[in-house]
Each structure stands twice: as structure tokens, then as C-alpha cells.
């Protein structure tokens, strides 16, 4: 019997633990109950991700983020007023991942040996109480104060990095902003290439995207990205960007945030039910990329569930992350083969890592 494991290439787990104050060792339903009545964030009591549900869904491997923004005086986005504060924030996030490792909830994956041992254990007995494997990633690199910080991060296991998030960053320009890589950003991606850190193209604005692709020759993925042709917004990739990513051997993770799935979503007003946001609408994006590629080898899941949104803004057929497996039937109904489905749920990310980490 196949193990039916799943990889999710983008979850902000430590952000949820430390900024949303969620104890992810508890079930999603216990966390919701404790948040009932709170209104400090729009997704309170609507979370979908915790370790029991990850385990129930057989999400054996995730890419888990550190995230902290620096904002200059004129930047209205929330963030830290110095890069050093942002670095310290990411070190707190790392400390939480380490505590989860100590508890046996998580296991850090840093190379092919640790990846293979982890997947062997899950495959041998998919129903046992295994740690969730995680690859540490940095979403937006403002916290990387110097190349020395990048090297320290590599030493503690950082294996993927997106140079920018929302707005203008120290090293590159992100979503809803425009500009190229700074001198520090160019040095950053070159050192990433030398260290073998995966470049996450997600959130790069178009100008920074094309510059980074020219400069960096290492492994590229897009951890959580949908398709501009279906939902026009600079956060999404256009077909030329998708074609280049395919050519570079990237895997592109489908994101589950409703505004990236259907056009004209109005935050706080639209509902997944009224707008028909279901897993099938995510498959529309995945299918678009498969048609560009001529195969199903460059797509996977990068759900971003609980990435500052909850059930109010994710597919209505997802109650918790344990429901990711429902994608299998939906893919089959669209005519995908069993091999293709296995690749999209799991194998494409694993093949990517095998290639990236054997260079
Ligand atoms: Zn993101």
C-alpha cells in the first residue's frame, strides 16, 4: 500500500507560534477554542494548521519559515526599525523550532542523508507518531545583516531563502513594489549559490525576479505562487516567468490564499463559499503550469495555510491541513494519472531536493 505522504513547501509555523501565540502541539480545534471571541487578528479562531493535523494528513515534510521585515522610516508596512532587530526575531523563531525538535514534534532536514532517513521512517509506518520533517527557509532576507549572518544561518540549517517579501527590502524589491537587487542583494544571491542555498523566487517583484534569475545559477523554486493569467496581480507569476522557472527545473507550490485563487477577492467581505473557492480552483492554477510545462513535474503544494489567513480565506473544502489529501481525488477527476498525482502531492519536491542537494 502506498504511504500517500504529502509535502507542503510553505508554512509559517514559528510565526504562528510566536506572533499568533498558538501552541501547535495542540489540535487545531483546541487552538480555535482558546481563541474564541478574540478579535485582534482577522483569522482568530479560524486556524487550520497544527502538528496533530499535519500528522493526520501525513504531511511528512514541510518547508517552514523564519520571517522578519525591516522597514525604513517611509515604509508604512509593519516591521522592525533595524536589521539587527529583524535578525533577533528570526533567532527567536529558530529557538521555537529547536524546542519542537526536543519535544519530538519536528525534525530538521538539512541534506539527503537526513531526508532519506526521515522519509524511510514515515514510509515504513505512515501511521506512527513521527516528527514532522522541516526544511528551514527564510521569507524575506532583511534579517540577513551581512554575509557572515548568511553563513551562520547556513550553519544552523537554513536551506532556502526568498530575498524579499512585501514591499521594498534591504536586498531586493518584493510584492507591491518595484526595483532591482541592491549591491548587498547581488552579493547575497552569489553567496547563496556558493553555499547551495535554494533561491525561493516567490515574492520577488518582476524586476528583481529577472535580475536574480540572471545572476544566480543554483537551484530555484517558487515555494508558494499562483498564476497571473488567472488572477492578475504582481504577486503572481506571468507565463514568461513560469516558463523560465520550468526551464530552470523549479517546482512551483500552489498557494491556498483565496485572493490568489480567484480574481477580485475582497478581504473581509468575500467568502470562500460565495465565491466558489475550492480545491478545484487551485487545480486550475496547477493545471495552467502543467500545460505550459507539457508535464506535471513542476508543480506541488505550498499551501501557506495560516499565513495570516484562516478558514475565512481558504478553500471551503479544507477544514484543516489534514484535508490536503482531498486534492488526490480532485486531480484524478481532472484526468491526471496516479504517477502525476503522486508527483504533485509529494514526489516533485523530493526529486527537486535530490537534484539540489547532490550538486
Ligand atoms: Zn508569502
Short mmCIF file of C-alpha atoms and ligand atoms in Angstrom, two decimals:
data_model
loop_
_atom_site.label_atom_id
_atom_site.label_comp_id
_atom_site.label_asym_id
_atom_site.label_seq_id
_atom_site.Cartn_x
_atom_site.Cartn_y
_atom_site.Cartn_z
CA UNK A 1 0.00 0.00 0.00
CA UNK A 2 1.43 3.44 -0.88
CA UNK A 3 2.26 5.67 2.07
CA UNK A 4 0.44 8.65 0.48
CA UNK A 5 2.76 11.17 2.09
CA UNK A 6 2.46 14.88 1.38
CA UNK A 7 4.99 17.72 1.15
CA UNK A 8 3.86 21.29 1.89
CA UNK A 9 6.56 23.73 0.82
CA UNK A 10 5.39 26.80 2.71
CA UNK A 11 4.15 27.11 6.27
CA UNK A 12 4.84 30.00 8.68
CA UNK A 13 4.87 27.70 11.72
CA UNK A 14 7.08 29.73 14.06
CA UNK A 15 5.26 32.95 13.17
CA UNK A 16 2.03 31.29 14.28
CA UNK A 17 3.63 30.08 17.49
CA UNK A 18 5.25 33.37 18.47
CA UNK A 19 3.16 36.13 16.88
CA UNK A 20 -0.27 34.47 16.95
CA UNK A 21 0.56 32.75 20.27
CA UNK A 22 -0.56 29.35 19.02
CA UNK A 23 0.69 26.19 20.74
CA UNK A 24 0.91 23.98 17.66
CA UNK A 25 1.32 20.83 19.75
CA UNK A 26 -2.43 21.20 20.48
CA UNK A 27 -5.04 20.32 17.87
CA UNK A 28 -6.43 22.96 15.52
CA UNK A 29 -9.76 22.65 17.33
CA UNK A 30 -8.26 23.26 20.79
CA UNK A 31 -6.37 26.28 19.45
CA UNK A 32 -9.58 27.66 17.92
CA UNK A 33 -11.48 27.14 21.16
CA UNK A 34 -8.87 29.07 23.12
CA UNK A 35 -9.04 31.96 20.62
CA UNK A 36 -12.85 32.16 20.57
CA UNK A 37 -14.06 35.73 20.96
CA UNK A 38 -10.70 37.33 20.26
CA UNK A 39 -10.67 39.95 17.52
CA UNK A 40 -7.05 41.16 17.45
CA UNK A 41 -6.46 39.39 14.11
CA UNK A 42 -8.97 38.58 11.30
CA UNK A 43 -8.13 34.86 11.37
CA UNK A 44 -8.59 34.31 15.11
CA UNK A 45 -10.31 31.01 15.94
CA UNK A 46 -10.07 30.06 12.25
CA UNK A 47 -6.65 28.38 12.11
CA UNK A 48 -6.13 25.21 10.09
CA UNK A 49 -2.57 24.06 10.95
CA UNK A 50 -1.17 22.23 13.99
CA UNK A 51 1.02 19.18 14.49
CA UNK A 52 -1.81 16.67 15.17
CA UNK A 53 -3.49 17.65 11.89
CA UNK A 54 -0.20 17.65 9.94
CA UNK A 55 0.40 14.14 11.23
CA UNK A 56 -3.16 13.02 10.47
CA UNK A 57 -2.77 14.36 6.93
CA UNK A 58 0.58 12.54 6.56
CA UNK A 59 2.30 15.81 5.75
CA UNK A 60 5.69 14.25 6.41
CA UNK A 61 7.76 17.18 5.19
CA UNK A 62 7.23 20.92 5.22
CA UNK A 63 9.28 23.95 4.37
CA UNK A 64 8.98 26.10 7.49
CA UNK A 65 9.84 29.78 7.59
CA UNK A 66 11.64 32.34 9.58
CA UNK A 67 10.24 35.77 8.73
CA UNK A 68 11.03 39.32 9.90
CA UNK A 69 10.90 42.56 7.94
CA UNK A 70 12.96 45.72 8.27
CA UNK A 71 11.13 48.93 7.48
CA UNK A 72 12.72 52.29 6.69
CA UNK A 73 11.10 55.45 8.10
CA UNK A 74 8.97 55.98 4.99
CA UNK A 75 7.76 52.35 4.76
CA UNK A 76 4.20 52.01 6.09
CA UNK A 77 4.33 48.19 6.32
CA UNK A 78 4.67 46.59 9.76
CA UNK A 79 8.26 45.68 10.57
CA UNK A 80 11.38 46.22 12.65
CA UNK A 81 13.29 49.51 12.68
CA UNK A 82 16.69 47.87 12.28
CA UNK A 83 18.02 44.79 10.56
CA UNK A 84 19.55 43.63 13.83
CA UNK A 85 16.09 43.55 15.44
CA UNK A 86 14.83 41.53 12.47
CA UNK A 87 17.74 39.09 12.88
CA UNK A 88 16.95 38.69 16.58
CA UNK A 89 13.30 37.97 15.73
CA UNK A 90 14.37 35.15 13.40
CA UNK A 91 16.63 33.75 16.15
CA UNK A 92 13.61 33.56 18.45
CA UNK A 93 11.76 31.68 15.72
CA UNK A 94 14.71 29.29 15.40
CA UNK A 95 14.64 28.72 19.16
CA UNK A 96 10.99 27.61 18.88
CA UNK A 97 11.83 25.13 16.09
CA UNK A 98 14.63 23.74 18.30
CA UNK A 99 12.19 23.28 21.20
CA UNK A 100 9.81 21.43 18.88
CA UNK A 101 12.68 19.16 17.86
CA UNK A 102 13.44 18.46 21.51
CA UNK A 103 9.79 17.51 22.06
CA UNK A 104 9.84 15.14 19.08
CA UNK A 105 7.27 17.22 17.16
CA UNK A 106 9.68 18.27 14.39
CA UNK A 107 12.88 17.06 12.78
CA UNK A 108 15.18 19.35 10.83
CA UNK A 109 16.13 18.14 7.36
CA UNK A 110 19.41 19.57 6.04
CA UNK A 111 20.76 17.11 3.47
CA UNK A 112 19.99 13.95 1.52
CA UNK A 113 21.02 11.65 4.39
CA UNK A 114 18.59 13.27 6.84
CA UNK A 115 15.89 13.47 4.14
CA UNK A 116 16.15 9.80 3.20
CA UNK A 117 16.25 8.56 6.80
CA UNK A 118 13.18 10.67 7.63
CA UNK A 119 11.14 9.53 4.63
CA UNK A 120 12.13 5.89 5.20
CA UNK A 121 10.74 6.05 8.73
CA UNK A 122 7.46 7.62 7.56
CA UNK A 123 7.10 5.20 4.65
CA UNK A 124 7.74 2.10 6.79
CA UNK A 125 4.94 3.05 9.20
CA UNK A 126 2.89 6.04 7.99
CA UNK A 127 0.53 5.85 10.98
CA UNK A 128 3.19 6.05 13.72
CA UNK A 129 3.78 9.24 15.73
CA UNK A 130 6.65 10.65 13.65
CA UNK A 131 8.14 14.13 13.90
CA UNK A 132 7.15 16.48 11.06
CA UNK A 133 10.26 16.95 8.92
CA UNK A 134 11.09 20.57 8.16
CA UNK A 135 13.44 22.38 5.86
CA UNK A 136 14.24 25.80 7.27
CA UNK A 137 13.59 28.71 4.92
CA UNK A 138 13.75 32.48 5.27
CA UNK A 139 10.88 34.51 3.77
CA UNK A 140 12.31 37.94 3.03
CA UNK A 141 16.01 38.38 3.82
CA UNK A 142 16.07 41.76 5.61
CA UNK A 143 17.30 39.94 8.73
CA UNK A 144 20.49 38.92 6.93
CA UNK A 145 22.61 41.83 8.16
CA UNK A 146 25.82 40.66 6.45
CA UNK A 147 27.20 37.67 4.53
CA UNK A 148 28.52 36.45 7.88
CA UNK A 149 24.89 36.21 9.07
CA UNK A 150 24.06 34.20 5.96
CA UNK A 151 26.88 31.79 6.74
CA UNK A 152 25.75 31.46 10.35
CA UNK A 153 22.23 30.76 9.09
CA UNK A 154 23.50 28.08 6.72
CA UNK A 155 25.37 26.52 9.67
CA UNK A 156 22.13 26.25 11.71
CA UNK A 157 20.36 24.65 8.78
CA UNK A 158 18.90 27.38 6.56
CA UNK A 159 18.46 25.75 3.15
CA UNK A 160 16.14 28.10 1.20
CA UNK A 161 15.79 31.86 1.06
CA UNK A 162 13.45 34.35 -0.59
CA UNK A 163 15.29 37.68 -0.85
CA UNK A 164 12.16 39.82 -0.48
CA UNK A 165 8.63 39.65 0.95
CA UNK A 166 6.11 42.51 0.66
CA UNK A 167 7.43 45.95 -0.22
CA UNK A 168 10.95 47.28 -0.65
CA UNK A 169 13.54 45.12 1.12
CA UNK A 170 17.18 45.61 2.01
CA UNK A 171 18.37 43.22 -0.69
CA UNK A 172 15.55 43.15 -3.26
CA UNK A 173 12.09 44.51 -4.01
CA UNK A 174 9.08 42.35 -3.18
CA UNK A 175 5.35 42.16 -3.86
CA UNK A 176 3.65 45.55 -4.49
CA UNK A 177 6.95 47.35 -5.06
CA UNK A 178 9.39 47.56 -7.94
CA UNK A 179 13.15 47.73 -8.35
CA UNK A 180 16.23 45.60 -8.82
CA UNK A 181 18.61 43.88 -6.43
CA UNK A 182 20.76 46.14 -4.26
CA UNK A 183 24.56 45.64 -4.09
CA UNK A 184 24.00 43.62 -0.91
CA UNK A 185 21.31 41.61 -2.68
CA UNK A 186 23.64 40.74 -5.54
CA UNK A 187 26.33 39.62 -3.07
CA UNK A 188 23.68 37.66 -1.14
CA UNK A 189 22.49 35.57 -4.09
CA UNK A 190 26.05 34.86 -5.23
CA UNK A 191 26.99 33.60 -1.74
CA UNK A 192 23.74 31.58 -1.65
CA UNK A 193 24.81 29.93 -4.88
CA UNK A 194 28.21 29.04 -3.40
CA UNK A 195 26.60 27.62 -0.25
CA UNK A 196 23.91 25.75 -2.22
CA UNK A 197 21.01 27.61 -0.59
CA UNK A 198 17.86 27.28 -2.73
CA UNK A 199 16.61 30.59 -4.14
CA UNK A 200 12.89 31.00 -3.49
CA UNK A 201 11.58 33.20 -6.30
CA UNK A 202 8.26 33.80 -4.55
CA UNK A 203 7.50 37.44 -3.68
CA UNK A 204 10.24 38.89 -5.91
CA UNK A 205 8.86 41.79 -7.94
CA UNK A 206 9.28 41.37 -11.70
CA UNK A 207 12.47 43.45 -11.94
CA UNK A 208 14.17 41.69 -9.03
CA UNK A 209 12.95 38.32 -10.33
CA UNK A 210 14.62 38.70 -13.73
CA UNK A 211 17.82 40.14 -12.22
CA UNK A 212 18.06 37.32 -9.68
CA UNK A 213 17.48 34.68 -12.36
CA UNK A 214 20.35 36.13 -14.42
CA UNK A 215 22.74 36.35 -11.51
CA UNK A 216 22.05 33.13 -9.61
CA UNK A 217 22.80 29.75 -11.16
CA UNK A 218 21.86 27.46 -8.27
CA UNK A 219 18.58 25.62 -7.62
CA UNK A 220 15.42 27.77 -7.83
CA UNK A 221 11.92 27.02 -6.59
CA UNK A 222 8.81 29.10 -6.02
CA UNK A 223 7.51 27.85 -2.70
CA UNK A 224 4.02 29.42 -2.82
CA UNK A 225 2.96 31.05 -6.05
CA UNK A 226 -0.08 31.09 -8.29
CA UNK A 227 -0.71 32.19 -11.87
CA UNK A 228 -1.10 35.78 -13.09
CA UNK A 229 -3.02 34.70 -16.19
CA UNK A 230 -5.86 33.52 -13.90
CA UNK A 231 -5.69 36.18 -11.18
CA UNK A 232 -3.97 39.34 -12.38
CA UNK A 233 -1.69 40.70 -9.64
CA UNK A 234 2.06 41.32 -9.38
CA UNK A 235 2.23 38.71 -6.57
CA UNK A 236 1.52 36.03 -9.21
CA UNK A 237 3.87 34.88 -11.98
CA UNK A 238 3.17 35.58 -15.63
CA UNK A 239 3.68 32.88 -18.25
CA UNK A 240 7.19 34.08 -19.21
CA UNK A 241 8.28 33.80 -15.57
CA UNK A 242 6.65 30.38 -15.22
CA UNK A 243 8.33 29.16 -18.43
CA UNK A 244 11.74 30.29 -17.16
CA UNK A 245 11.13 28.57 -13.81
CA UNK A 246 10.17 25.37 -15.62
CA UNK A 247 13.30 25.62 -17.75
CA UNK A 248 15.38 26.05 -14.60
CA UNK A 249 13.91 22.86 -13.12
CA UNK A 250 11.87 24.67 -10.49
CA UNK A 251 8.87 23.30 -8.64
CA UNK A 252 6.11 25.85 -8.04
CA UNK A 253 3.98 25.39 -4.92
CA UNK A 254 0.26 26.15 -5.19
CA UNK A 255 -0.83 28.72 -2.59
CA UNK A 256 -4.18 28.36 -0.80
CA UNK A 257 -4.92 32.03 -0.01
CA UNK A 258 -8.29 32.80 -1.63
CA UNK A 259 -7.31 36.18 -3.07
CA UNK A 260 -4.62 34.43 -5.13
CA UNK A 261 -7.04 31.73 -6.33
CA UNK A 262 -10.00 33.72 -7.70
CA UNK A 263 -9.98 37.29 -9.09
CA UNK A 264 -11.47 40.30 -7.32
CA UNK A 265 -11.46 38.80 -3.83
CA UNK A 266 -12.37 41.41 -1.21
CA UNK A 267 -10.64 40.76 2.11
CA UNK A 268 -13.11 40.67 4.97
CA UNK A 269 -16.10 40.74 2.60
CA UNK A 270 -15.82 37.82 0.16
CA UNK A 271 -16.36 34.32 1.50
CA UNK A 272 -14.98 31.08 0.05
CA UNK A 273 -18.49 29.67 -0.19
CA UNK A 274 -19.99 32.66 -2.02
CA UNK A 275 -17.01 32.90 -4.38
CA UNK A 276 -16.78 29.17 -5.04
CA UNK A 277 -13.20 28.90 -3.75
CA UNK A 278 -12.49 25.16 -3.64
CA UNK A 279 -9.56 22.86 -4.28
CA UNK A 280 -10.71 22.64 -7.91
CA UNK A 281 -9.99 26.33 -8.36
CA UNK A 282 -6.44 25.75 -7.08
CA UNK A 283 -6.08 22.94 -9.60
CA UNK A 284 -6.92 25.49 -12.31
CA UNK A 285 -3.63 27.24 -11.43
CA UNK A 286 -1.70 23.98 -11.18
CA UNK A 287 -3.12 22.82 -14.49
CA UNK A 288 -2.13 26.08 -16.18
CA UNK A 289 1.50 25.47 -15.18
CA UNK A 290 1.31 21.82 -16.28
CA UNK A 291 0.04 22.93 -19.72
CA UNK A 292 2.97 25.37 -20.03
CA UNK A 293 5.42 22.63 -18.99
CA UNK A 294 3.82 19.85 -21.03
CA UNK A 295 4.01 17.64 -17.92
CA UNK A 296 3.09 17.57 -14.22
CA UNK A 297 6.64 17.63 -12.84
CA UNK A 298 6.96 21.30 -11.91
CA UNK A 299 4.05 21.75 -9.51
CA UNK A 300 3.44 20.88 -5.89
CA UNK A 301 1.75 22.17 -2.75
CA UNK A 302 2.98 25.31 -1.00
CA UNK A 303 -0.25 26.00 0.83
CA UNK A 304 0.79 28.89 3.11
CA UNK A 305 -2.19 27.83 5.27
CA UNK A 306 -2.36 30.05 8.38
CA UNK A 307 -0.05 32.54 6.66
CA UNK A 308 -2.02 35.41 8.26
CA UNK A 309 -5.32 33.99 6.99
CA UNK A 310 -7.53 31.14 8.14
CA UNK A 311 -10.71 29.35 7.14
CA UNK A 312 -12.35 32.67 6.21
CA UNK A 313 -9.96 32.90 3.26
CA UNK A 314 -9.05 29.39 2.16
CA UNK A 315 -10.82 26.73 0.03
CA UNK A 316 -14.17 25.80 1.53
CA UNK A 317 -13.35 22.07 1.25
CA UNK A 318 -10.38 22.49 3.63
CA UNK A 319 -11.33 22.33 7.32
CA UNK A 320 -7.74 21.72 8.43
CA UNK A 321 -4.45 20.90 6.75
CA UNK A 322 -5.30 17.21 7.22
CA UNK A 323 -7.67 17.69 4.25
CA UNK A 324 -4.87 18.30 1.72
CA UNK A 325 -5.26 14.66 0.71
CA UNK A 326 -8.63 15.57 -0.87
CA UNK A 327 -6.61 17.00 -3.75
CA UNK A 328 -5.88 13.44 -4.91
CA UNK A 329 -9.49 12.73 -5.92
CA UNK A 330 -9.88 16.16 -7.44
CA UNK A 331 -6.74 15.64 -9.56
CA UNK A 332 -8.00 12.21 -10.63
CA UNK A 333 -11.32 13.74 -11.68
CA UNK A 334 -9.37 16.13 -13.93
CA UNK A 335 -7.67 13.21 -15.66
CA UNK A 336 -4.25 13.19 -14.01
CA UNK A 337 -2.53 9.82 -13.79
CA UNK A 338 -1.66 8.16 -10.48
CA UNK A 339 2.03 8.91 -11.13
CA UNK A 340 1.32 12.57 -11.82
CA UNK A 341 -0.78 12.85 -8.65
CA UNK A 342 1.93 11.25 -6.53
CA UNK A 343 4.42 13.73 -8.00
CA UNK A 344 2.25 16.76 -7.30
CA UNK A 345 1.42 15.69 -3.73
CA UNK A 346 4.94 14.61 -2.81
CA UNK A 347 7.44 13.38 -5.37
CA UNK A 348 8.17 16.55 -7.32
CA UNK A 349 9.57 18.34 -4.26
CA UNK A 350 11.57 15.24 -3.31
CA UNK A 351 13.03 14.96 -6.82
CA UNK A 352 13.93 18.66 -6.68
CA UNK A 353 15.71 18.21 -3.34
CA UNK A 354 17.56 15.15 -4.58
CA UNK A 355 18.84 17.16 -7.51
CA UNK A 356 19.63 20.33 -5.49
CA UNK A 357 21.42 18.52 -2.69
CA UNK A 358 23.52 16.21 -4.86
CA UNK A 359 25.16 19.08 -6.73
ZN1 LIG B 1 4.37 34.56 1.47
#
